Coordinates of C-alpha atoms (C1' of nucleotides) in Angstrom, one line a residue:
Chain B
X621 CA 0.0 0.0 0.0
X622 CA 3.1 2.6 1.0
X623 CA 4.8 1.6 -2.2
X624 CA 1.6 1.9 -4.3
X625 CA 0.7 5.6 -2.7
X626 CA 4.5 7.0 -3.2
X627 CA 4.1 5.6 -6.3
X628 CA 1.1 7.1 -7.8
X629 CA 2.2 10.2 -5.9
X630 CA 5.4 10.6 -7.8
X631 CA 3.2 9.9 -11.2
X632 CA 1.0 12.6 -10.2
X633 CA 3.6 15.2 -9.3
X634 CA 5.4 14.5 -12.4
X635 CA 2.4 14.9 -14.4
X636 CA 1.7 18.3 -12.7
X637 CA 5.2 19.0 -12.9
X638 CA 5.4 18.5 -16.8
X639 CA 2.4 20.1 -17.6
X640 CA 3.4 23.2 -15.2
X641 CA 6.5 23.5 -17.1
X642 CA 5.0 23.6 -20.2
X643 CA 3.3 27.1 -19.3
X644 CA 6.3 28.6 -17.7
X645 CA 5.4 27.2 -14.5
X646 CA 6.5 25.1 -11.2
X647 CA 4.1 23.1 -9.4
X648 CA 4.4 25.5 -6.2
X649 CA 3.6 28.8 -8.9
X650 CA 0.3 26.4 -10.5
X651 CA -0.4 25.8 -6.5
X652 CA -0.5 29.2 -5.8
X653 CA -2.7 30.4 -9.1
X654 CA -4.7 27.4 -8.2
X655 CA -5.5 28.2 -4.3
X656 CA -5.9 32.3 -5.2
X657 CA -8.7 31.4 -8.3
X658 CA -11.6 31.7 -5.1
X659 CA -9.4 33.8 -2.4
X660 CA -7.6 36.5 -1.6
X661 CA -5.5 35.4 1.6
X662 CA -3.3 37.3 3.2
X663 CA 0.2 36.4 2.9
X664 CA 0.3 34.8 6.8
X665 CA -2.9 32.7 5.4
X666 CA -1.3 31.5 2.3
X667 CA 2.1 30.2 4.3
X668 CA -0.5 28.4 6.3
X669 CA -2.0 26.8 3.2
X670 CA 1.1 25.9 1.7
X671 CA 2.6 24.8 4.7
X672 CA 5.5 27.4 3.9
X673 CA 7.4 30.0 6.0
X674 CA 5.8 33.8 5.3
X675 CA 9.2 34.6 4.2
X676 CA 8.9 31.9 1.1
X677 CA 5.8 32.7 0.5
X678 CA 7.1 36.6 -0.1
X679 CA 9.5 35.4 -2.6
X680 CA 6.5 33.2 -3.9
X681 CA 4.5 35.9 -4.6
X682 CA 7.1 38.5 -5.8
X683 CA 7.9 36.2 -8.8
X684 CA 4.6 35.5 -9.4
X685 CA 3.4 39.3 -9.4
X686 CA 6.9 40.6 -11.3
X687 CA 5.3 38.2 -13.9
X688 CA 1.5 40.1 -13.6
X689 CA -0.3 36.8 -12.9
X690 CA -1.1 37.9 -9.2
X691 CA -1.1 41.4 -7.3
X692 CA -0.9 42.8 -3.2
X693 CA -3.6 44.6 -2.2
X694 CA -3.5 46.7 0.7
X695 CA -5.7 45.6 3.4
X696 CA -8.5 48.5 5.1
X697 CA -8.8 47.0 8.0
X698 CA -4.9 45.9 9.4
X699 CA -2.5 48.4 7.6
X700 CA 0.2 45.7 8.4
X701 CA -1.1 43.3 5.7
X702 CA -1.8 42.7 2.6
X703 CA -4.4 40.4 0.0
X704 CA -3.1 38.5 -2.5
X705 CA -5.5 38.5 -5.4
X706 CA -4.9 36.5 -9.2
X707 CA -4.9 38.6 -11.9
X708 CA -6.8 38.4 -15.0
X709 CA -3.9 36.7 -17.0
X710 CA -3.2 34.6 -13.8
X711 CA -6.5 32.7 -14.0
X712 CA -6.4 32.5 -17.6
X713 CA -3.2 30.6 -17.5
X714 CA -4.6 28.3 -14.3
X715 CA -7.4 27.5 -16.2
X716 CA -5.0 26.4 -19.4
X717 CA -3.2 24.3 -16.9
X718 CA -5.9 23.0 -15.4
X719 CA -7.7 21.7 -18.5
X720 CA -4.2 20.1 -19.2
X721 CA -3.7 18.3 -16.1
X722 CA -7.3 17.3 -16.0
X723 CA -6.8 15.6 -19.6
X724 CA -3.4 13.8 -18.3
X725 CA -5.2 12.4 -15.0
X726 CA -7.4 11.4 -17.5
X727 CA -5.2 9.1 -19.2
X728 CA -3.7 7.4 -16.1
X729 CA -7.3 6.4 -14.4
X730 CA -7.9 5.2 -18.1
X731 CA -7.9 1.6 -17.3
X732 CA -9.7 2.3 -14.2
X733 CA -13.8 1.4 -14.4
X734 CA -16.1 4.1 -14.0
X735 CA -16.8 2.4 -10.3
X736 CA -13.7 2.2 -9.8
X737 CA -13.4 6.0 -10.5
X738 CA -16.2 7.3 -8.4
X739 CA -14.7 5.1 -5.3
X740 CA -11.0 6.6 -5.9
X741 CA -12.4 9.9 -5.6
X742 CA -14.0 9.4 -2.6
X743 CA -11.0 7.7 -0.9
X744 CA -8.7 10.5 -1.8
X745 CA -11.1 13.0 -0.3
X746 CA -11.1 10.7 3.0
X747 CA -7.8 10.7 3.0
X748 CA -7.1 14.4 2.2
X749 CA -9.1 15.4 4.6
X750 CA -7.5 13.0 7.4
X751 CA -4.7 14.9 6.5
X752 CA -5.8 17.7 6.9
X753 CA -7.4 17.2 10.6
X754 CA -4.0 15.4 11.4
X755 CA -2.2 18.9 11.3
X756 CA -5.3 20.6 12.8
X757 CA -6.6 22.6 10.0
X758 CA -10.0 22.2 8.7
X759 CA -9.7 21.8 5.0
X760 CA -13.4 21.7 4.8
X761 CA -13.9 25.5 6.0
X762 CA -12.3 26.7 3.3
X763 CA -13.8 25.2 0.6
X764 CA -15.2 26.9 -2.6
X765 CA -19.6 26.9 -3.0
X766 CA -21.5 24.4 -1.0
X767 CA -19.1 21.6 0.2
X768 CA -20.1 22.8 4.0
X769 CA -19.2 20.1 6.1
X770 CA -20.6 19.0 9.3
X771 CA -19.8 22.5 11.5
X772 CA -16.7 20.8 13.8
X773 CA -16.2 22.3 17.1
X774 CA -12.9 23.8 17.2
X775 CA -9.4 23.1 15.8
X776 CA -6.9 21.2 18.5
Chain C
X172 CA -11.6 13.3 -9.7
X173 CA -8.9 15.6 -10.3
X174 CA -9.2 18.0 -7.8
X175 CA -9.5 14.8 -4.9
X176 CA -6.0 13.3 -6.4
X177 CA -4.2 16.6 -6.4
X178 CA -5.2 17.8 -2.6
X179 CA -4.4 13.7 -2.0
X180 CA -1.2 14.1 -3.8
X181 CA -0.2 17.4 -1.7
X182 CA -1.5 15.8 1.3
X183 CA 1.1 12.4 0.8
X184 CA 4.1 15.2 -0.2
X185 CA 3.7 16.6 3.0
X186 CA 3.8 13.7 4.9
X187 CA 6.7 12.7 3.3
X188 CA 8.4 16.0 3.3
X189 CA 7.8 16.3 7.0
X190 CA 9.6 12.5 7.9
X191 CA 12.2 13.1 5.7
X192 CA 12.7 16.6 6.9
X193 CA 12.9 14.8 10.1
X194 CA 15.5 12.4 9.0
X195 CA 17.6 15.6 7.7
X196 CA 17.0 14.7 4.3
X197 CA 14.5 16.1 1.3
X198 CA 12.0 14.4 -0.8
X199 CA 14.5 13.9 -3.8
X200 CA 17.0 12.6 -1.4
X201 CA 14.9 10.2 0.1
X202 CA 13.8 8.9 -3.2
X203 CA 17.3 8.3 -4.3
X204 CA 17.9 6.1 -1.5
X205 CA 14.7 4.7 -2.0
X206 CA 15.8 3.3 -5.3
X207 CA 18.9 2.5 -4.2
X208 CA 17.9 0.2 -1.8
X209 CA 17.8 -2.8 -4.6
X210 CA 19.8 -1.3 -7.5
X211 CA 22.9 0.0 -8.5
X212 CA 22.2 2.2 -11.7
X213 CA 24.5 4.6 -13.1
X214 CA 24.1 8.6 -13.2
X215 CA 22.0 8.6 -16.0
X216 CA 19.9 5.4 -15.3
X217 CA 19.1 7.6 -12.1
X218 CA 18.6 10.8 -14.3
X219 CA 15.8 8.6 -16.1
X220 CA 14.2 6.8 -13.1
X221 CA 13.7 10.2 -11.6
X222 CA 13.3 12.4 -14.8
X223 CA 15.7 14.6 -13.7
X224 CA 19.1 15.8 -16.3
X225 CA 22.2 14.2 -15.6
X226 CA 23.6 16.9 -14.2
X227 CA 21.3 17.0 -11.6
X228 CA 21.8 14.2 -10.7
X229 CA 25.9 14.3 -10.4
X230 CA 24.6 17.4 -8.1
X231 CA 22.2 15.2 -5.6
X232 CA 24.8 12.4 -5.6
X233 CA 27.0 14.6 -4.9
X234 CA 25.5 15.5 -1.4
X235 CA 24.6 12.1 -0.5
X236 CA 27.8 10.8 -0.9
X237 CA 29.4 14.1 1.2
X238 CA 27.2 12.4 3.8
X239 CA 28.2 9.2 3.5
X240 CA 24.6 8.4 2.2
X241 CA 25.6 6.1 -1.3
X242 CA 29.3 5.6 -3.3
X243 CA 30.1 5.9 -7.2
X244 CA 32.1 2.8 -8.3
X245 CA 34.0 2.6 -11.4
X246 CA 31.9 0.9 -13.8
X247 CA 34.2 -1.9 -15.3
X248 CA 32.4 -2.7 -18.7
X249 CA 32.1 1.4 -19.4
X250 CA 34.7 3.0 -18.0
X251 CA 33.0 6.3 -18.9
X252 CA 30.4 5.5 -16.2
X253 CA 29.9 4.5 -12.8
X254 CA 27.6 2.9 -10.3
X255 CA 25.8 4.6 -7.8
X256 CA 25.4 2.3 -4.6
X257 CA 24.0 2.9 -1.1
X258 CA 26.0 2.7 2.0
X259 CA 25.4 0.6 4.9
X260 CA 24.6 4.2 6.7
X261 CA 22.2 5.3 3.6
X262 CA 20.4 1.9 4.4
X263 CA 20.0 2.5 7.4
X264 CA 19.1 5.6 7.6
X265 CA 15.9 4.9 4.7
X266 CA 14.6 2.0 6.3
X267 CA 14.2 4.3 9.2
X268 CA 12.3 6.8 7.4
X269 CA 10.3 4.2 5.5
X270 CA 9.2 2.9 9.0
X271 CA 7.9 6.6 10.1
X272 CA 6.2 6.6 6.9
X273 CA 4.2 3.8 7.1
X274 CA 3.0 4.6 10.2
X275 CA 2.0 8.2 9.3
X276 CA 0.5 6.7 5.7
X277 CA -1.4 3.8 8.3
X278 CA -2.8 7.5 10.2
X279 CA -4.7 8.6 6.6
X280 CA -6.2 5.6 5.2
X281 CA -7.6 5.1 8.9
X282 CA -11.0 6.1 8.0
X283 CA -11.0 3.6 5.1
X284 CA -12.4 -0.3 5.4
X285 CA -9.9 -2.9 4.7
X286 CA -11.5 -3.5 1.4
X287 CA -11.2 -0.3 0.3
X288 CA -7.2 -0.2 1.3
X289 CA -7.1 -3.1 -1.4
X290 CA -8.6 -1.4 -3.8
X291 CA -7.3 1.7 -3.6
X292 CA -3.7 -0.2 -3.3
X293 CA -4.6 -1.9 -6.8
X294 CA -5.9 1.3 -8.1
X295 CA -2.7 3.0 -7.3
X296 CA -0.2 0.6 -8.7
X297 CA -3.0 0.4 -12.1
X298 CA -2.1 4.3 -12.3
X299 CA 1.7 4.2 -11.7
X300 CA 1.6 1.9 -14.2
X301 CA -0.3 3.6 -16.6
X302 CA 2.2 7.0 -16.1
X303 CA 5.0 5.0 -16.8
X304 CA 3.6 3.1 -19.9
X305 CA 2.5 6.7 -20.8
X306 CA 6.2 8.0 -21.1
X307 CA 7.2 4.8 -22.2
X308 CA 9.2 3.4 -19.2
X309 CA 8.4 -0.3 -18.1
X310 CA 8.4 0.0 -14.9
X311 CA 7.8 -3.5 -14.0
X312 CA 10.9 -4.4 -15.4
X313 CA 12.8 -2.5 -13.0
X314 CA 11.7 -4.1 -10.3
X315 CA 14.5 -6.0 -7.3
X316 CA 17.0 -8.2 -7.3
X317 CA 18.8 -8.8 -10.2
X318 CA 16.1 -7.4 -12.0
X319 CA 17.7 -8.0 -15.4
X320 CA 16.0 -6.5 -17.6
X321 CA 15.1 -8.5 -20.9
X322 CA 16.8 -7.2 -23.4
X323 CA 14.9 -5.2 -25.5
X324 CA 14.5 -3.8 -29.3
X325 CA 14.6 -0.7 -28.8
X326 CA 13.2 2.5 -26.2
X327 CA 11.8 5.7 -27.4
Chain N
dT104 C1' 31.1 11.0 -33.9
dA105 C1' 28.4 9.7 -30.0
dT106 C1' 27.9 9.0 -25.1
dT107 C1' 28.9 9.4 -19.9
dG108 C1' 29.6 12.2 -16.4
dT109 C1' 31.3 16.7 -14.5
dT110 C1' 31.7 21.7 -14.3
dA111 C1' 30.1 26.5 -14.7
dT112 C1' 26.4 29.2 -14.4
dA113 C1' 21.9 31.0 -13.3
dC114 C1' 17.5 30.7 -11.4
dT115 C1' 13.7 29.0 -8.3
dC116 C1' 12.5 27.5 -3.9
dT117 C1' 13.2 27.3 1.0
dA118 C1' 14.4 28.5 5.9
dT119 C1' 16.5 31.4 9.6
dA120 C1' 17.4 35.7 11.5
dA121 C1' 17.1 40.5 11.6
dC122 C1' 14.5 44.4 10.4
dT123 C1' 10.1 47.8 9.6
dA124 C1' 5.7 49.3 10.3
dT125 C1' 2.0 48.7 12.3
dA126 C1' -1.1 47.0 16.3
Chain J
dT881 C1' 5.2 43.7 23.4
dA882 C1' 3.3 41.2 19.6
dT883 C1' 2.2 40.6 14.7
dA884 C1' 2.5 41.2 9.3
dG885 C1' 5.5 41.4 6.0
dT886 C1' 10.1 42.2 3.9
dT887 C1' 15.0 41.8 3.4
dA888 C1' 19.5 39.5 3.8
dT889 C1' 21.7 35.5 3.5
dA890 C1' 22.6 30.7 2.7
dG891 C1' 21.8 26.3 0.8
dA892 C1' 19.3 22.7 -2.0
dG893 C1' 17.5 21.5 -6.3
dT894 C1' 17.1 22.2 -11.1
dA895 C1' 18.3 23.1 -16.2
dT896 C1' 21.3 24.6 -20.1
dA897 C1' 25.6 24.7 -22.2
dA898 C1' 30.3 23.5 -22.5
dC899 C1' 33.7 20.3 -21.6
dA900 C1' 36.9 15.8 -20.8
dA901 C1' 37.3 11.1 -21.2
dT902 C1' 35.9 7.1 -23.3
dA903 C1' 33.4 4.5 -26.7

DNA sequence: TATTGTTATACTCTATAACTATA
DNA sequence: TATAGTTATAGAGTATAACAATA
């Protein structure tokens, strides 16, 4: 089962990784695009997200916006911080990259059934969100439209 | 589909990144010794097991061998190449972090019956399989001991 | 000539520590 | 004092191009 995961993991990554590259991107930059298309985090809440230090994520985000695919707003309320919103071009290039991935993925659950397909799905969910309770974060609250969970207590 | 396997796929990185970070090593290194545990391939049969350009590889070689991780030998057929081996330190040190890893993989597939461990076990190996066929590695045949590969017509 | 591996170089990604400007 | 973000710095990881040794 470990050897099967790190497997499909590494597949996975190098799909997203080849498909990244071929619009001028790394996995982190698509990541970033990807997480921004329904948010506009501050830079403190995308370091949480990525499970990076604020200080990456300011390097992160300075490439990204020297390349116009995301911008800093300044926030009203706490002059300290800032939002980090995707640009016009920013989603337009997420949404090539997304198409592409989506058509790779396709080919690798080709020999899957479409049973099989609907099952996988769920299972990654489970486990994603396990993951995501293991470090204390609820993955759930932050999704886009609908998707509300079960309210949960509190984190810890 | 796509979007479960992706937040999946992050979810297994982290894990992974977070034990190896543990073990003072990165994903990439951890991977290296993970191969080298039952082969002894030479810089550019690692450059295509990880898709990664030779020179990249001399580079995380390199490293590991500053810490004593793995050893080049002189090939003797080729005397242009060499073989990249692991050191009884190296193995040690990956059969540690595979431990940790198992455990924390055993925390996120928790929530799932033992049936659907099986499945999603067979699922996963169907889709490394299908990535590899797709970028027309055989995978199989680079599996353990002695895994000599049939000789074959021809790769492209 | 072609291939194996290394070197030189440049860039991205990352963390730690120190700093600034707010709060 | 504490927090949000940046800067300075250092190192890993990666690719491209040029190179030496060998085939």
């Amino acid at each position: 089962m470990v050897d099967a995961l790190a497997q499909l993991t590494f597949a996975i990554q190098g799909v997203l990784g080849r498909i990244a590259a071929a619009h001028d991107l790394s996995i982190i930059q698509a990541r970033l695009l990807g997480i921004l298309r329904d948010r506009r985090p501050t830079i403190n809440g995308l370091a949480e997200f990525l499970q990076l230090d604020k200080s990456s994520v300011t390097g992160l985000v300075d490439r990204a916006q020297d390349r116009g695919l995301v911008k800093r707003t300044a926030s009203t309320l706490d002059r300290r911080s800032v939002q980090v919103s995707i640009t016009a071009s920013g989603r337009e290039l997420i949404d090539r990259v997304t198409v592409a991935f989506e058509a790779e993925i396709e080919v690798l659950v080709a020999d899957l059934s479409p049973a099989q397909r609907t099952r996988l799905s769920a299972m990654a969910s489970t486990m994603a969100i396990a993951d995501a309770r293991s470090r204390g974060v609820d993955i759930a609250a932050a999704r886009p439209a609908s998707a509300n969970r079960v309210p949960r207590a509190g984190h810890h």
